[in-house]
Structures are given as C-alpha cells and as structure tokens.
PDB file of C-alpha atoms in Angstrom:
ATOM      1  CA  MET A   8      22.799  29.310  41.494  1.00 52.00           C
ATOM      2  CA  LYS A   9      23.002  32.576  39.049  1.00 68.00           C
ATOM      3  CA  SER A  10      21.182  34.582  41.052  1.00 71.00           C
ATOM      4  CA  ASN A  11      23.755  33.579  44.323  1.00 75.00           C
ATOM      5  CA  PHE A  12      26.505  34.607  41.720  1.00 73.00           C
ATOM      6  CA  LYS A  13      24.669  37.893  41.231  1.00 74.00           C
ATOM      7  CA  VAL A  14      24.467  38.490  45.002  1.00 73.00           C
ATOM      8  CA  LYS A  15      27.991  37.599  45.969  1.00 79.00           C
ATOM      9  CA  PHE A  16      29.924  39.397  42.865  1.00 77.00           C
ATOM     10  CA  LEU A  17      27.706  42.451  44.047  1.00 76.00           C
ATOM     11  CA  GLN A  18      28.364  42.056  47.236  1.00 80.00           C
ATOM     12  CA  HIS A  19      31.990  41.860  46.534  1.00 76.00           C
ATOM     13  CA  MET A  20      32.066  44.884  44.253  1.00 74.00           C
ATOM     14  CA  ILE A  21      30.396  47.280  47.288  1.00 76.00           C
ATOM     15  CA  ASP A  22      32.950  45.839  49.808  1.00 74.00           C
ATOM     16  CA  ARG A  23      35.675  46.818  47.103  1.00 69.00           C
ATOM     17  CA  LYS A  24      34.289  50.223  46.663  1.00 64.00           C
ATOM     18  CA  LYS A  25      34.095  50.654  50.762  1.00 63.00           C
ATOM     19  CA  ALA A  26      37.562  49.862  50.885  1.00 61.00           C
ATOM     20  CA  GLU A  27      39.322  51.854  48.337  1.00 65.00           C
ATOM     21  CA  LYS A  28      38.630  55.317  49.921  1.00 71.00           C
ATOM     22  CA  GLY A  29      41.005  58.204  49.259  1.00 77.00           C
ATOM     23  CA  PHE A  30      42.938  59.595  46.160  1.00 82.00           C
ATOM     24  CA  THR A  31      44.765  57.921  43.141  1.00 85.00           C
ATOM     25  CA  LEU A  32      48.519  59.053  42.801  1.00 90.00           C
ATOM     26  CA  ILE A  33      47.569  61.216  39.865  1.00 92.00           C
ATOM     27  CA  GLU A  34      45.095  62.829  41.195  1.00 90.00           C
ATOM     28  CA  LEU A  35      47.126  64.215  44.000  1.00 92.00           C
ATOM     29  CA  LEU A  36      49.952  65.319  41.086  1.00 94.00           C
ATOM     30  CA  VAL A  37      47.362  67.160  39.158  1.00 94.00           C
ATOM     31  CA  VAL A  38      46.187  68.895  42.508  1.00 94.00           C
ATOM     32  CA  ILE A  39      50.273  69.672  43.267  1.00 95.00           C
ATOM     33  CA  ILE A  40      50.796  70.904  40.022  1.00 95.00           C
ATOM     34  CA  ILE A  41      47.776  73.468  39.865  1.00 95.00           C
ATOM     35  CA  ILE A  42      48.702  74.959  43.040  1.00 95.00           C
ATOM     36  CA  GLY A  43      52.466  75.329  41.942  1.00 93.00           C
ATOM     37  CA  ILE A  44      51.009  77.372  38.878  1.00 93.00           C
ATOM     38  CA  LEU A  45      48.760  79.564  40.921  1.00 92.00           C
ATOM     39  CA  ALA A  46      51.794  80.092  43.303  1.00 91.00           C
ATOM     40  CA  ALA A  47      53.997  81.094  40.676  1.00 90.00           C
ATOM     41  CA  ILE A  48      51.380  83.786  39.354  1.00 90.00           C
ATOM     42  CA  ALA A  49      50.286  85.321  42.580  1.00 88.00           C
ATOM     43  CA  LEU A  50      54.119  85.404  44.248  1.00 86.00           C
ATOM     44  CA  PRO A  51      55.469  88.224  41.585  1.00 83.00           C
ATOM     45  CA  SER A  52      52.270  89.822  42.483  1.00 83.00           C
ATOM     46  CA  PHE A  53      52.692  89.789  46.534  1.00 83.00           C
ATOM     47  CA  LEU A  54      56.262  90.708  46.277  1.00 79.00           C
ATOM     48  CA  ASN A  55      55.430  94.385  43.919  1.00 82.00           C
ATOM     49  CA  GLN A  56      52.779  94.561  46.939  1.00 87.00           C
ATOM     50  CA  ALA A  57      55.242  94.619  49.100  1.00 84.00           C
ATOM     51  CA  ALA A  58      57.619  97.152  47.309  1.00 86.00           C
ATOM     52  CA  LYS A  59      54.243  98.791  46.739  1.00 89.00           C
ATOM     53  CA  ALA A  60      53.585  99.315  50.348  1.00 89.00           C
ATOM     54  CA  LYS A  61      57.269 100.485  51.543  1.00 90.00           C
ATOM     55  CA  GLN A  62      57.214 103.557  48.508  1.00 91.00           C
ATOM     56  CA  SER A  63      53.758 104.651  50.268  1.00 93.00           C
ATOM     57  CA  GLU A  64      55.765 105.641  53.249  1.00 92.00           C
ATOM     58  CA  ALA A  65      57.803 108.082  50.755  1.00 92.00           C
ATOM     59  CA  LYS A  66      54.973 109.286  49.304  1.00 93.00           C
ATOM     60  CA  SER A  67      52.972 110.366  52.496  1.00 93.00           C
ATOM     61  CA  TYR A  68      56.153 111.636  54.256  1.00 93.00           C
ATOM     62  CA  VAL A  69      56.927 113.520  51.212  1.00 93.00           C
ATOM     63  CA  GLY A  70      53.386 114.422  51.611  1.00 93.00           C
ATOM     64  CA  ALA A  71      53.291 115.582  54.626  1.00 92.00           C
ATOM     65  CA  VAL A  72      56.638 117.815  54.683  1.00 92.00           C
ATOM     66  CA  ASN A  73      54.734 119.888  51.711  1.00 92.00           C
ATOM     67  CA  ARG A  74      51.890 120.497  54.199  1.00 93.00           C
ATOM     68  CA  ALA A  75      54.248 121.370  57.158  1.00 92.00           C
ATOM     69  CA  GLN A  76      55.929 123.716  54.637  1.00 92.00           C
ATOM     70  CA  GLN A  77      53.007 125.384  53.919  1.00 92.00           C
ATOM     71  CA  ALA A  78      51.767 126.230  57.557  1.00 91.00           C
ATOM     72  CA  TYR A  79      55.538 127.295  58.094  1.00 91.00           C
ATOM     73  CA  ARG A  80      55.145 129.397  55.196  1.00 90.00           C
ATOM     74  CA  ILE A  81      52.212 130.810  56.863  1.00 89.00           C
ATOM     75  CA  GLU A  82      53.067 131.496  60.159  1.00 91.00           C
ATOM     76  CA  ASN A  83      56.910 132.446  58.611  1.00 88.00           C
ATOM     77  CA  SER A  84      57.903 134.731  55.915  1.00 85.00           C
ATOM     78  CA  THR A  85      60.502 131.612  54.750  1.00 88.00           C
ATOM     79  CA  PHE A  86      60.196 127.749  54.409  1.00 90.00           C
ATOM     80  CA  ALA A  87      61.877 125.474  57.125  1.00 89.00           C
ATOM     81  CA  LYS A  88      65.564 124.429  56.354  1.00 88.00           C
ATOM     82  CA  ASP A  89      64.861 121.365  58.953  1.00 86.00           C
ATOM     83  CA  PHE A  90      62.691 118.990  60.217  1.00 85.00           C
ATOM     84  CA  LYS A  91      63.102 120.037  64.074  1.00 87.00           C
ATOM     85  CA  ALA A  92      61.695 123.333  62.581  1.00 87.00           C
ATOM     86  CA  LEU A  93      59.125 121.938  60.928  1.00 87.00           C
ATOM     87  CA  GLU A  94      58.079 120.041  64.177  1.00 85.00           C
ATOM     88  CA  VAL A  95      55.983 117.427  62.573  1.00 83.00           C
ATOM     89  CA  GLY A  96      57.887 114.329  64.326  1.00 85.00           C
ATOM     90  CA  LEU A  97      59.129 113.163  60.949  1.00 84.00           C
ATOM     91  CA  ASN A  98      62.840 111.531  60.935  1.00 87.00           C
ATOM     92  CA  GLU A  99      65.541 112.624  58.545  1.00 89.00           C
ATOM     93  CA  THR A 100      66.309 108.312  57.452  1.00 91.00           C
ATOM     94  CA  THR A 101      63.737 105.321  57.977  1.00 92.00           C
ATOM     95  CA  THR A 102      64.081 101.759  57.589  1.00 93.00           C
ATOM     96  CA  ASN A 103      63.367 102.725  53.848  1.00 93.00           C
ATOM     97  CA  PHE A 104      64.231 105.968  52.638  1.00 94.00           C
ATOM     98  CA  LYS A 105      66.795 108.663  53.604  1.00 94.00           C
ATOM     99  CA  TYR A 106      65.043 112.310  53.251  1.00 92.00           C
ATOM    100  CA  THR A 107      67.373 115.398  52.244  1.00 88.00           C
ATOM    101  CA  GLY A 108      67.062 118.509  50.640  1.00 83.00           C
ATOM    102  CA  MET A 109      65.921 120.500  53.332  1.00 80.00           C
ATOM    103  CA  GLY A 110      69.108 122.573  53.366  1.00 77.00           C
ATOM    104  CA  ASN A 111      68.420 124.069  50.151  1.00 78.00           C
ATOM    105  CA  ASN A 112      65.148 126.067  51.227  1.00 80.00           C
ATOM    106  CA  ASP A 113      64.837 129.423  50.951  1.00 80.00           C
ATOM    107  CA  ALA A 114      61.810 132.405  51.011  1.00 81.00           C
ATOM    108  CA  GLU A 115      60.789 131.139  47.583  1.00 87.00           C
ATOM    109  CA  LYS A 116      60.586 127.000  47.553  1.00 89.00           C
ATOM    110  CA  GLY A 117      60.833 124.396  50.163  1.00 89.00           C
ATOM    111  CA  VAL A 118      61.819 121.174  48.581  1.00 91.00           C
ATOM    112  CA  VAL A 119      62.400 117.776  49.759  1.00 92.00           C
ATOM    113  CA  THR A 120      63.489 114.418  48.563  1.00 92.00           C
ATOM    114  CA  ALA A 121      62.815 110.829  49.879  1.00 93.00           C
ATOM    115  CA  GLU A 122      66.009 108.567  48.561  1.00 94.00           C
ATOM    116  CA  PRO A 123      65.432 104.974  48.908  1.00 94.00           C
ATOM    117  CA  LEU A 124      68.067 102.761  50.542  1.00 93.00           C
ATOM    118  CA  ASP A 125      67.236  99.635  48.634  1.00 89.00           C
ATOM    119  CA  THR A 126      67.532 101.174  45.523  1.00 88.00           C
ATOM    120  CA  LYS A 127      67.161  97.765  43.146  1.00 90.00           C
ATOM    121  CA  SER A 128      63.349  97.717  44.327  1.00 88.00           C
ATOM    122  CA  LEU A 129      62.054 101.159  45.460  1.00 92.00           C
ATOM    123  CA  LYS A 130      61.175 104.291  43.817  1.00 93.00           C
ATOM    124  CA  ALA A 131      62.845 107.634  44.772  1.00 93.00           C
ATOM    125  CA  TYR A 132      60.192 110.382  45.573  1.00 94.00           C
ATOM    126  CA  SER A 133      60.296 114.159  45.947  1.00 93.00           C
ATOM    127  CA  GLY A 134      58.064 117.338  47.063  1.00 93.00           C
ATOM    128  CA  GLY A 135      58.233 120.851  47.007  1.00 92.00           C
ATOM    129  CA  VAL A 136      56.070 123.907  47.896  1.00 93.00           C
ATOM    130  CA  PHE A 137      57.022 127.078  45.935  1.00 93.00           C
ATOM    131  CA  LEU A 138      56.068 130.436  46.516  1.00 90.00           C
ATOM    132  CA  GLN A 139      53.569 131.784  43.598  1.00 90.00           C
ATOM    133  CA  THR A 140      53.619 135.285  42.154  1.00 88.00           C
ATOM    134  CA  ASP A 141      49.599 136.015  44.066  1.00 89.00           C
ATOM    135  CA  GLY A 142      51.684 135.167  47.129  1.00 85.00           C
ATOM    136  CA  GLN A 143      50.107 131.771  47.401  1.00 89.00           C
ATOM    137  CA  THR A 144      51.982 128.674  47.860  1.00 90.00           C
ATOM    138  CA  ARG A 145      51.346 125.794  45.506  1.00 92.00           C
ATOM    139  CA  ALA A 146      52.705 121.932  46.440  1.00 92.00           C
ATOM    140  CA  ILE A 147      54.005 118.757  44.049  1.00 93.00           C
ATOM    141  CA  THR A 148      54.636 115.446  44.903  1.00 93.00           C
ATOM    142  CA  CYS A 149      56.846 113.708  41.804  1.00 93.00           C
ATOM    143  CA  GLU A 150      57.678 110.077  41.451  1.00 93.00           C
ATOM    144  CA  ALA A 151      60.895 108.524  39.920  1.00 93.00           C
ATOM    145  CA  LYS A 152      59.336 106.772  37.098  1.00 91.00           C
ATOM    146  CA  ASP A 153      62.006 103.603  36.991  1.00 90.00           C
ATOM    147  CA  VAL A 154      63.702 102.098  40.206  1.00 91.00           C
ATOM    148  CA  GLY A 155      67.158 103.064  40.394  1.00 87.00           C
ATOM    149  CA  THR A 156      66.602 106.886  39.380  1.00 88.00           C
ATOM    150  CA  ALA A 157      68.413 109.136  41.290  1.00 88.00           C
ATOM    151  CA  ALA A 158      66.266 111.420  43.816  1.00 86.00           C
ATOM    152  CA  ALA A 159      65.994 115.045  42.365  1.00 88.00           C
ATOM    153  CA  ALA A 160      64.094 118.522  43.803  1.00 87.00           C
ATOM    154  CA  PRO A 161      61.702 119.298  41.471  1.00 90.00           C
ATOM    155  CA  LYS A 162      61.946 122.208  39.094  1.00 87.00           C
ATOM    156  CA  SER A 163      59.039 123.902  39.852  1.00 87.00           C
ATOM    157  CA  ALA A 164      54.970 123.669  41.048  1.00 87.00           C
ATOM    158  CA  THR A 165      54.051 122.250  37.733  1.00 89.00           C
ATOM    159  CA  GLU A 166      57.343 120.413  36.814  1.00 89.00           C
ATOM    160  CA  CYS A 167      59.704 117.598  38.042  1.00 87.00           C
ATOM    161  CA  ALA A 168      63.272 117.433  37.994  1.00 83.00           C
ATOM    162  CA  ASP A 169      63.479 115.566  34.379  1.00 83.00           C
ATOM    163  CA  THR A 170      60.137 114.678  32.457  1.00 80.00           C
ATOM    164  CA  ALA A 171      61.640 111.629  31.106  1.00 81.00           C
ATOM    165  CA  LYS A 172      61.998 110.248  34.394  1.00 87.00           C
ATOM    166  CA  TRP A 173      59.927 111.914  36.794  1.00 88.00           C
ATOM    167  CA  LYS A 174      55.620 111.959  36.966  1.00 87.00           C
ATOM    168  CA  ILE A 175      53.664 113.761  39.071  1.00 87.00           C
ATOM    169  CA  LEU A 176      51.673 111.973  41.286  1.00 82.00           C
TER     170      LEU A 176
END
C-alpha cells in the first residue's frame, strides 16, 4: 500500500509540474524593473547622440566652406563674400543651423558662423581662413563650449572668438 501511495504522489507531482507552466508575478515585475532601469540609463545617452548628429552638419558645413574659401582664394585675390560665389551648393539656412558671416570677408580673411536654430540643445560653430604673412592660407574651426553661446567669428588662424567660451576643433 505504501508503494502505491508513493506512485500516486509522484504521479500527482509530475502532473502538477506540467500544469504550472509560465512565470510568477514577482519574476515578471523584476524583469520590468530591470528594463525600466536600462531605459532610464540609455535615454539620456540617446538624446545626446541625436544632438551630436545634428551638430556634425555644422562641423562639415564650416569645414566645406573653409576648403572652398581656400580654393577661391587661389583662383582670385580675395575671399568670397557669399555662398553663391563659392559654388559648392551649400544653403545659408538648413533645418538646424543658419550660416552667416560671409559679408565680413576681405582679402585677408574669409569667415563663416553657424548659428543653431535650436539654442537649447545645439552648440554654435564658426570657422575661417586667414592669409598668413608668407602668402599661404590657414583654416580654423571653432566650437562653442556650451549650448546657448552666440556664434562669433574666430579672431585669427590660431585663436577662436573668446577662449573662455570657444575651443578649436
């Protein structure tokens, strides 16, 4: 009789194990909490990457204008005063930035500034090409250290507008 009881008990345990498939409420809550913590860590990083991607537009535009200014200076005795003269197909306003400063160009320098349209999340950029004493040109690209800094043209081929607010890239 005792062996019959053991067999029935084991059979009951096996049947019960088969019927209890799935996760407990506590297991599900732990997984949800872990996913929430990972999302809270990843979201600020993701938002920062989105701003960096938008800022890369300004970096590449300023670099393209600097290279175009150098080429223009080789062909002419002065720097270009507007984007059309550079003939590189760049717009003065894009989705994220407004590019200005070309009217300040002369025979000694060619500068451009990139003013962000969203001043709460994007940094300003500026760049310039300067004529050196030996007749060669030298380019500089500057980035605002903080978001919200107004765009300003670089002072020289080796110095940004305000070293406390700007850094050379």
